[in-house]
Amino acid sequence: MSLQFAYWAPNVSGGLVVSQIPQQTGWSFEDNKRYAQIAEEIGFDYVLLQTRFFASYGAENQLEAATLASALAAVTNKLNIITAVLPGLWHPGVMAKIISTIDHISNGRASVNIVSGWFKGEFHGYGEPWLDHDERYRRSEEFIEVLKEMWTQEKSNYRGDFYRLNDTPLKPKPINPPKIFQGGNSRAAKEMAGRVSDVYFMNGGTLEKIKEQIEEVKALRKANGEGDIQFGVNGFVIVRDTEEEAKQVLRDIVENADREAVEGFKKSVKTAGASSPDGKGMWADSTFEDIVQYNDGFKTGLIGTAEQVADRIMELKKIGVDIVLTGFLHYEEDLRAFGEKVIPMVREKELVFA
């Protein structure tokens, strides 16, 4: 099966790195419309819209994910649109309706990414309770169960600890069953993936770490008697004419890091992850440099010439990665360069190693 490619939509200001380095990346609807149309033209399969309501890691302005997803659905033709959603700030029945509507607008191209939450300030700001780590994942699992039930059953009668539905209809149903993505490094996150999700997203990491996560979730999936699950990994891409040029860009990003924003983000996510029983949250082993790209994207090693990055992506495929989730410094040029230079190389290499 061919690798698939996704990219983070920069629907928050500040770009995809917590750095004061100049970035040719916009966050407006017009910017995101342009990036989406470029992406589907050059071979991307997915766009992931971030969910953020309060400013964090320097991102002062945010476009809400589901609203933007519906707008992008109307101005694209092929791209699958993944809406990130925070259980606790949305009701799953309402979100089931919203995603179904986006699916109809896009003619069957809607997916959802369930984000269990690390940013306590958003929940407190909206007056919602902040649950313990594993409870957040229990709520997310119920959220997913409600989505699936509403998308497939004539009426939903759900009885959970967090959600109750009583003869709840949903019409129209989605054209295609929306894929359900999720992330998380903790045992609770992996167990949830083993039971209910279609795609398990991983933060950036070494080949060894990524392979370990894949094997663990696959084992959990098998133990639960569920079908196949796909795996996606985050990687920040810096492609330049030489390896040294690419590495210098990385050094420049880190040297210009917004230290206050990085430290604030680091403190928030460490607290959220440490609250899990195993102490293994999403950023448990992340250094300051890792968190400058807030999903550990530097760790994945997509930094170098187009050939080097394509080779690295093939190594990811060989260990079981199905989707490469990319981020860029200058979306105006780097997104297109990746699609025109790297994706064709990957496709050629896939033919050789088929």
Tab-separated table of C-alpha atoms in Angstrom:
chain	number	residue	atom	x	y	z
A	1	MET	CA	0.000	0.000	0.000
A	2	SER	CA	1.338	3.448	-0.909
A	3	LEU	CA	2.277	5.853	1.838
A	4	GLN	CA	-0.115	8.718	2.355
A	5	PHE	CA	0.827	12.308	3.107
A	6	ALA	CA	-0.860	14.804	5.389
A	7	TYR	CA	0.011	18.312	6.482
A	8	TRP	CA	-0.846	20.449	9.474
A	9	ALA	CA	-3.051	23.365	8.484
A	10	PRO	CA	-1.563	26.544	9.964
A	11	ASN	CA	-4.956	27.700	11.230
A	12	VAL	CA	-3.275	29.326	14.228
A	13	SER	CA	-0.895	32.277	14.042
A	14	GLY	CA	2.807	31.811	14.660
A	15	GLY	CA	3.347	28.929	12.244
A	16	LEU	CA	4.428	25.411	13.167
A	17	VAL	CA	7.466	26.304	15.287
A	18	VAL	CA	7.614	28.270	18.528
A	19	SER	CA	10.277	30.584	17.213
A	20	GLN	CA	10.702	34.232	16.342
A	21	ILE	CA	12.443	33.353	13.087
A	22	PRO	CA	10.611	35.000	10.151
A	23	GLN	CA	8.099	32.598	8.602
A	24	GLN	CA	6.311	32.917	5.287
A	25	THR	CA	3.226	31.235	6.681
A	26	GLY	CA	-0.213	32.765	7.074
A	27	TRP	CA	-3.112	31.623	9.252
A	28	SER	CA	-6.100	33.275	7.547
A	29	PHE	CA	-8.819	31.491	5.621
A	30	GLU	CA	-7.415	32.757	2.336
A	31	ASP	CA	-3.975	31.428	3.272
A	32	ASN	CA	-5.359	28.039	4.274
A	33	LYS	CA	-7.511	27.874	1.155
A	34	ARG	CA	-4.413	28.471	-0.976
A	35	TYR	CA	-2.348	25.856	0.881
A	36	ALA	CA	-5.139	23.258	0.614
A	37	GLN	CA	-5.510	23.769	-3.119
A	38	ILE	CA	-1.737	23.526	-3.610
A	39	ALA	CA	-1.576	20.416	-1.435
A	40	GLU	CA	-4.171	18.437	-3.350
A	41	GLU	CA	-2.604	19.519	-6.638
A	42	ILE	CA	0.827	18.136	-5.646
A	43	GLY	CA	-0.168	14.823	-4.106
A	44	PHE	CA	-1.187	15.278	-0.470
A	45	ASP	CA	-3.984	13.077	0.849
A	46	TYR	CA	-4.984	14.800	4.118
A	47	VAL	CA	-5.028	18.133	5.868
A	48	LEU	CA	-5.269	18.200	9.687
A	49	LEU	CA	-6.919	21.262	11.227
A	50	GLN	CA	-5.639	22.109	14.694
A	51	THR	CA	-8.026	22.678	17.573
A	52	ARG	CA	-7.168	25.603	19.775
A	53	PHE	CA	-9.413	28.080	21.595
A	54	PHE	CA	-7.019	29.986	23.847
A	55	ALA	CA	-3.622	31.362	22.887
A	56	SER	CA	-0.738	29.077	23.743
A	57	TYR	CA	2.898	28.715	22.616
A	58	GLY	CA	2.674	32.184	21.055
A	59	ALA	CA	-0.377	31.451	18.882
A	60	GLU	CA	-2.503	34.531	19.502
A	61	ASN	CA	-5.079	33.978	16.744
A	62	GLN	CA	-6.918	30.748	15.990
A	63	LEU	CA	-9.493	29.730	13.398
A	64	GLU	CA	-11.871	27.105	14.792
A	65	ALA	CA	-11.222	23.721	13.187
A	66	ALA	CA	-14.714	22.464	12.260
A	67	THR	CA	-15.801	25.805	10.833
A	68	LEU	CA	-12.656	26.033	8.716
A	69	ALA	CA	-13.051	22.389	7.660
A	70	SER	CA	-16.478	23.142	6.195
A	71	ALA	CA	-15.057	26.124	4.300
A	72	LEU	CA	-12.127	24.118	2.912
A	73	ALA	CA	-14.499	21.308	1.977
A	74	ALA	CA	-16.264	23.700	-0.396
A	75	VAL	CA	-13.079	24.884	-2.156
A	76	THR	CA	-11.233	21.574	-2.608
A	77	ASN	CA	-11.912	18.443	-4.618
A	78	LYS	CA	-9.691	15.576	-3.394
A	79	LEU	CA	-8.164	16.390	-0.005
A	80	ASN	CA	-9.481	14.476	3.004
A	81	ILE	CA	-10.159	17.029	5.754
A	82	ILE	CA	-9.419	15.994	9.356
A	83	THR	CA	-11.124	18.115	12.007
A	84	ALA	CA	-9.445	18.021	15.420
A	85	VAL	CA	-11.981	17.952	18.276
A	86	LEU	CA	-11.715	18.356	22.049
A	87	PRO	CA	-14.191	16.178	23.991
A	88	GLY	CA	-15.386	18.162	26.969
A	89	LEU	CA	-15.752	21.322	24.917
A	90	TRP	CA	-17.997	19.603	22.345
A	91	HIS	CA	-20.888	17.172	22.735
A	92	PRO	CA	-20.341	14.066	20.555
A	93	GLY	CA	-23.891	14.152	19.200
A	94	VAL	CA	-23.425	17.723	18.014
A	95	MET	CA	-20.016	16.884	16.528
A	96	ALA	CA	-21.442	13.817	14.770
A	97	LYS	CA	-23.865	16.168	13.008
A	98	ILE	CA	-21.144	18.675	12.155
A	99	ILE	CA	-18.775	16.059	10.699
A	100	SER	CA	-21.616	14.498	8.726
A	101	THR	CA	-22.412	17.923	7.274
A	102	ILE	CA	-18.748	18.466	6.332
A	103	ASP	CA	-18.787	15.022	4.719
A	104	HIS	CA	-21.703	16.061	2.523
A	105	ILE	CA	-20.144	19.411	1.628
A	106	SER	CA	-16.935	17.603	0.627
A	107	ASN	CA	-18.684	14.646	-1.043
A	108	GLY	CA	-17.253	12.097	1.392
A	109	ARG	CA	-13.913	13.599	2.475
A	110	ALA	CA	-14.409	14.207	6.208
A	111	SER	CA	-12.440	12.692	9.101
A	112	VAL	CA	-12.023	13.558	12.777
A	113	ASN	CA	-9.045	13.646	15.151
A	114	ILE	CA	-9.981	13.153	18.803
A	115	VAL	CA	-7.714	15.211	21.070
A	116	SER	CA	-8.108	14.217	24.705
A	117	GLY	CA	-6.544	17.478	25.871
A	118	TRP	CA	-3.445	18.826	27.578
A	119	PHE	CA	-4.280	22.550	27.917
A	120	LYS	CA	-5.939	22.959	31.297
A	121	GLY	CA	-6.459	26.695	30.777
A	122	GLU	CA	-9.025	26.192	28.031
A	123	PHE	CA	-11.231	24.009	30.209
A	124	HIS	CA	-10.971	26.344	33.181
A	125	GLY	CA	-11.606	29.345	30.950
A	126	TYR	CA	-14.855	27.877	29.696
A	127	GLY	CA	-15.873	26.679	33.151
A	128	GLU	CA	-15.544	22.992	32.306
A	129	PRO	CA	-14.014	20.434	34.685
A	130	TRP	CA	-10.423	19.317	34.092
A	131	LEU	CA	-10.401	15.536	34.422
A	132	ASP	CA	-7.517	13.316	35.473
A	133	HIS	CA	-5.401	11.981	32.623
A	134	ASP	CA	-6.955	8.539	32.193
A	135	GLU	CA	-10.443	9.932	32.725
A	136	ARG	CA	-9.874	12.232	29.743
A	137	TYR	CA	-9.178	9.168	27.622
A	138	ARG	CA	-12.239	7.350	29.003
A	139	ARG	CA	-14.321	10.338	27.965
A	140	SER	CA	-12.679	10.358	24.526
A	141	GLU	CA	-13.489	6.693	24.044
A	142	GLU	CA	-17.129	7.295	24.863
A	143	PHE	CA	-17.070	10.286	22.492
A	144	ILE	CA	-15.862	8.000	19.676
A	145	GLU	CA	-18.455	5.355	20.508
A	146	VAL	CA	-21.215	7.960	20.234
A	147	LEU	CA	-19.880	9.202	16.883
A	148	LYS	CA	-19.827	5.684	15.455
A	149	GLU	CA	-23.278	4.859	16.770
A	150	MET	CA	-24.845	8.026	15.398
A	151	TRP	CA	-23.216	7.550	12.005
A	152	THR	CA	-24.431	3.964	11.657
A	153	GLN	CA	-27.648	3.483	13.687
A	154	GLU	CA	-31.114	4.771	12.914
A	155	LYS	CA	-31.314	6.202	16.434
A	156	SER	CA	-28.776	6.348	19.217
A	157	ASN	CA	-29.502	5.238	22.768
A	158	TYR	CA	-26.162	5.530	24.500
A	159	ARG	CA	-25.526	5.061	28.205
A	160	GLY	CA	-22.048	5.995	29.375
A	161	ASP	CA	-20.429	7.721	32.329
A	162	PHE	CA	-19.963	10.944	30.377
A	163	TYR	CA	-22.652	10.933	27.669
A	164	ARG	CA	-26.292	9.886	27.418
A	165	LEU	CA	-28.391	9.860	24.249
A	166	ASN	CA	-32.099	9.081	24.032
A	167	ASP	CA	-33.593	8.023	20.689
A	168	THR	CA	-31.278	10.514	18.976
A	169	PRO	CA	-31.511	10.536	15.169
A	170	LEU	CA	-28.901	11.749	12.680
A	171	LYS	CA	-29.894	12.492	9.096
A	172	PRO	CA	-28.268	12.652	6.687
A	173	LYS	CA	-25.683	10.039	7.579
A	174	PRO	CA	-22.161	10.631	6.249
A	175	ILE	CA	-21.578	9.615	2.634
A	176	ASN	CA	-18.465	7.687	3.696
A	177	PRO	CA	-17.727	6.516	7.259
A	178	PRO	CA	-15.388	9.256	8.544
A	179	LYS	CA	-12.031	7.942	9.735
A	180	ILE	CA	-11.302	8.455	13.413
A	181	PHE	CA	-7.776	9.582	14.262
A	182	GLN	CA	-6.258	9.959	17.715
A	183	GLY	CA	-2.884	10.561	19.341
A	184	GLY	CA	-1.252	10.028	22.725
A	185	ASN	CA	1.792	8.221	24.102
A	186	SER	CA	0.387	6.942	27.399
A	187	ARG	CA	-0.876	3.445	28.073
A	188	ALA	CA	-4.433	4.802	28.217
A	189	ALA	CA	-4.047	6.357	24.762
A	190	LYS	CA	-2.640	3.163	23.254
A	191	GLU	CA	-5.370	1.043	24.781
A	192	MET	CA	-8.019	3.376	23.390
A	193	ALA	CA	-6.410	3.089	19.944
A	194	GLY	CA	-6.470	-0.672	20.308
A	195	ARG	CA	-10.233	-0.597	20.808
A	196	VAL	CA	-11.902	2.177	18.843
A	197	SER	CA	-9.735	4.310	16.532
A	198	ASP	CA	-8.899	3.915	12.840
A	199	VAL	CA	-5.568	5.771	12.830
A	200	TYR	CA	-3.057	6.235	15.652
A	201	PHE	CA	-1.054	9.465	15.298
A	202	MET	CA	2.381	9.576	16.929
A	203	ASN	CA	4.534	12.536	17.831
A	204	GLY	CA	7.896	12.678	16.111
A	205	GLY	CA	10.527	10.225	17.290
A	206	THR	CA	13.399	7.960	16.415
A	207	LEU	CA	12.800	4.920	14.223
A	208	GLU	CA	13.227	2.707	17.270
A	209	LYS	CA	10.668	4.628	19.319
A	210	ILE	CA	8.144	4.768	16.489
A	211	LYS	CA	8.500	1.037	15.787
A	212	GLU	CA	8.026	0.264	19.481
A	213	GLN	CA	4.763	2.243	19.578
A	214	ILE	CA	3.470	0.606	16.413
A	215	GLU	CA	4.140	-2.892	17.709
A	216	GLU	CA	2.532	-2.130	21.074
A	217	VAL	CA	-0.675	-0.721	19.576
A	218	LYS	CA	-0.877	-3.541	17.019
A	219	ALA	CA	-0.674	-6.069	19.856
A	220	LEU	CA	-3.434	-4.289	21.745
A	221	ARG	CA	-5.538	-4.205	18.611
A	222	LYS	CA	-5.088	-7.917	18.065
A	223	ALA	CA	-5.895	-8.687	21.702
A	224	ASN	CA	-9.179	-6.792	21.343
A	225	GLY	CA	-10.096	-8.721	18.204
A	226	GLU	CA	-10.517	-5.549	16.180
A	227	GLY	CA	-9.551	-5.013	12.530
A	228	ASP	CA	-6.471	-3.288	11.183
A	229	ILE	CA	-5.346	0.107	12.408
A	230	GLN	CA	-3.189	2.609	10.523
A	231	PHE	CA	-0.284	4.598	11.921
A	232	GLY	CA	0.691	8.201	11.267
A	233	VAL	CA	3.794	10.028	12.470
A	234	ASN	CA	4.512	13.734	12.776
A	235	GLY	CA	7.583	15.147	11.067
A	236	PHE	CA	8.743	18.715	10.529
A	237	VAL	CA	10.201	18.973	7.032
A	238	ILE	CA	13.205	21.084	6.057
A	239	VAL	CA	14.329	20.322	2.506
A	240	ARG	CA	17.179	22.350	1.043
A	241	ASP	CA	19.738	21.874	-1.735
A	242	THR	CA	22.345	20.559	0.711
A	243	GLU	CA	22.178	18.786	4.057
A	244	GLU	CA	24.189	21.573	5.694
A	245	GLU	CA	21.731	24.228	4.487
A	246	ALA	CA	18.841	22.255	5.949
A	247	LYS	CA	20.621	21.764	9.275
A	248	GLN	CA	21.462	25.463	9.422
A	249	VAL	CA	17.762	26.299	9.072
A	250	LEU	CA	17.085	23.999	12.033
A	251	ARG	CA	19.799	25.736	14.071
A	252	ASP	CA	18.328	29.122	13.172
A	253	ILE	CA	14.847	28.026	14.271
A	254	VAL	CA	16.107	26.793	17.650
A	255	GLU	CA	18.437	29.752	18.242
A	256	ASN	CA	15.493	32.116	17.687
A	257	ALA	CA	13.088	30.103	19.838
A	258	ASP	CA	10.522	32.062	21.825
A	259	ARG	CA	11.904	30.832	25.129
A	260	GLU	CA	9.014	32.078	27.267
A	261	ALA	CA	6.401	30.428	25.026
A	262	VAL	CA	8.383	27.169	24.768
A	263	GLU	CA	8.890	26.968	28.517
A	264	GLY	CA	5.198	27.699	29.125
A	265	PHE	CA	4.162	24.989	26.689
A	266	LYS	CA	6.708	22.574	28.170
A	267	LYS	CA	5.358	23.161	31.670
A	268	SER	CA	1.737	22.620	30.564
A	269	VAL	CA	2.349	19.410	28.661
A	270	LYS	CA	4.721	17.941	31.244
A	271	THR	CA	2.076	18.465	33.920
A	272	ALA	CA	-0.610	16.875	31.743
A	273	GLY	CA	1.532	13.870	30.834
A	274	ALA	CA	2.933	13.329	34.308
A	275	SER	CA	-0.607	12.888	35.612
A	276	SER	CA	-0.947	9.577	33.764
A	277	PRO	CA	-0.295	6.499	35.921
A	278	ASP	CA	2.685	5.502	33.787
A	279	GLY	CA	4.028	9.075	33.578
A	280	LYS	CA	4.269	8.712	29.798
A	281	GLY	CA	2.425	11.631	28.283
A	282	MET	CA	2.956	12.904	24.750
A	283	TRP	CA	6.046	14.917	25.665
A	284	ALA	CA	7.499	12.801	28.490
A	285	ASP	CA	10.959	12.586	26.905
A	286	SER	CA	11.020	15.884	25.013
A	287	THR	CA	13.869	18.370	25.336
A	288	PHE	CA	13.629	22.143	24.931
A	289	GLU	CA	14.768	21.820	21.293
A	290	ASP	CA	12.175	19.107	20.607
A	291	ILE	CA	9.343	21.294	21.891
A	292	VAL	CA	10.309	24.241	19.693
A	293	GLN	CA	8.343	22.165	17.143
A	294	TYR	CA	5.466	21.408	19.423
A	295	ASN	CA	4.802	17.842	18.311
A	296	ASP	CA	8.447	16.730	18.391
A	297	GLY	CA	8.656	17.031	14.613
A	298	PHE	CA	12.433	17.514	14.488
A	299	LYS	CA	12.966	14.058	16.015
A	300	THR	CA	11.611	12.271	12.951
A	301	GLY	CA	14.583	13.388	10.876
A	302	LEU	CA	12.919	14.826	7.765
A	303	ILE	CA	15.726	17.356	7.426
A	304	GLY	CA	18.207	17.345	4.531
A	305	THR	CA	18.125	17.120	0.753
A	306	ALA	CA	15.015	15.886	-1.050
A	307	GLU	CA	16.707	12.505	-1.581
A	308	GLN	CA	17.669	12.178	2.081
A	309	VAL	CA	14.156	13.038	3.239
A	310	ALA	CA	12.621	10.575	0.753
A	311	ASP	CA	14.982	7.847	2.029
A	312	ARG	CA	13.994	8.615	5.618
A	313	ILE	CA	10.325	8.408	4.720
A	314	MET	CA	10.930	4.989	3.176
A	315	GLU	CA	12.520	3.875	6.452
A	316	LEU	CA	9.352	4.995	8.217
A	317	LYS	CA	7.255	2.969	5.802
A	318	LYS	CA	9.361	-0.143	6.387
A	319	ILE	CA	8.636	-0.068	10.127
A	320	GLY	CA	4.887	0.259	9.599
A	321	VAL	CA	4.072	3.961	9.162
A	322	ASP	CA	1.099	4.533	6.820
A	323	ILE	CA	0.729	8.323	6.942
A	324	VAL	CA	3.431	10.991	7.227
A	325	LEU	CA	2.050	14.157	8.844
A	326	THR	CA	4.172	17.119	7.785
A	327	GLY	CA	4.774	20.670	8.949
A	328	PHE	CA	6.833	23.414	7.296
A	329	LEU	CA	8.575	26.688	8.081
A	330	HIS	CA	7.567	28.606	4.947
A	331	TYR	CA	4.284	27.169	3.691
A	332	GLU	CA	4.377	29.413	0.629
A	333	GLU	CA	7.362	27.544	-0.781
A	334	ASP	CA	8.158	24.516	1.401
A	335	LEU	CA	4.777	22.818	1.006
A	336	ARG	CA	5.007	22.957	-2.778
A	337	ALA	CA	8.677	21.947	-2.806
A	338	PHE	CA	7.879	18.841	-0.766
A	339	GLY	CA	5.103	17.836	-3.148
A	340	GLU	CA	7.133	18.472	-6.272
A	341	LYS	CA	10.467	17.033	-5.114
A	342	VAL	CA	9.994	14.559	-2.267
A	343	ILE	CA	6.653	12.845	-2.963
A	344	PRO	CA	7.647	11.805	-6.528
A	345	MET	CA	10.914	10.347	-5.165
A	346	VAL	CA	8.991	8.374	-2.564
A	347	ARG	CA	6.666	7.012	-5.242
A	348	GLU	CA	9.666	5.887	-7.340
A	349	LYS	CA	11.271	4.207	-4.325
A	350	GLU	CA	7.997	2.469	-3.465
A	351	LEU	CA	8.006	0.863	-6.922
A	352	VAL	CA	11.556	-0.403	-6.415
A	353	PHE	CA	10.791	-1.880	-2.988
A	354	ALA	CA	7.319	-3.174	-3.829
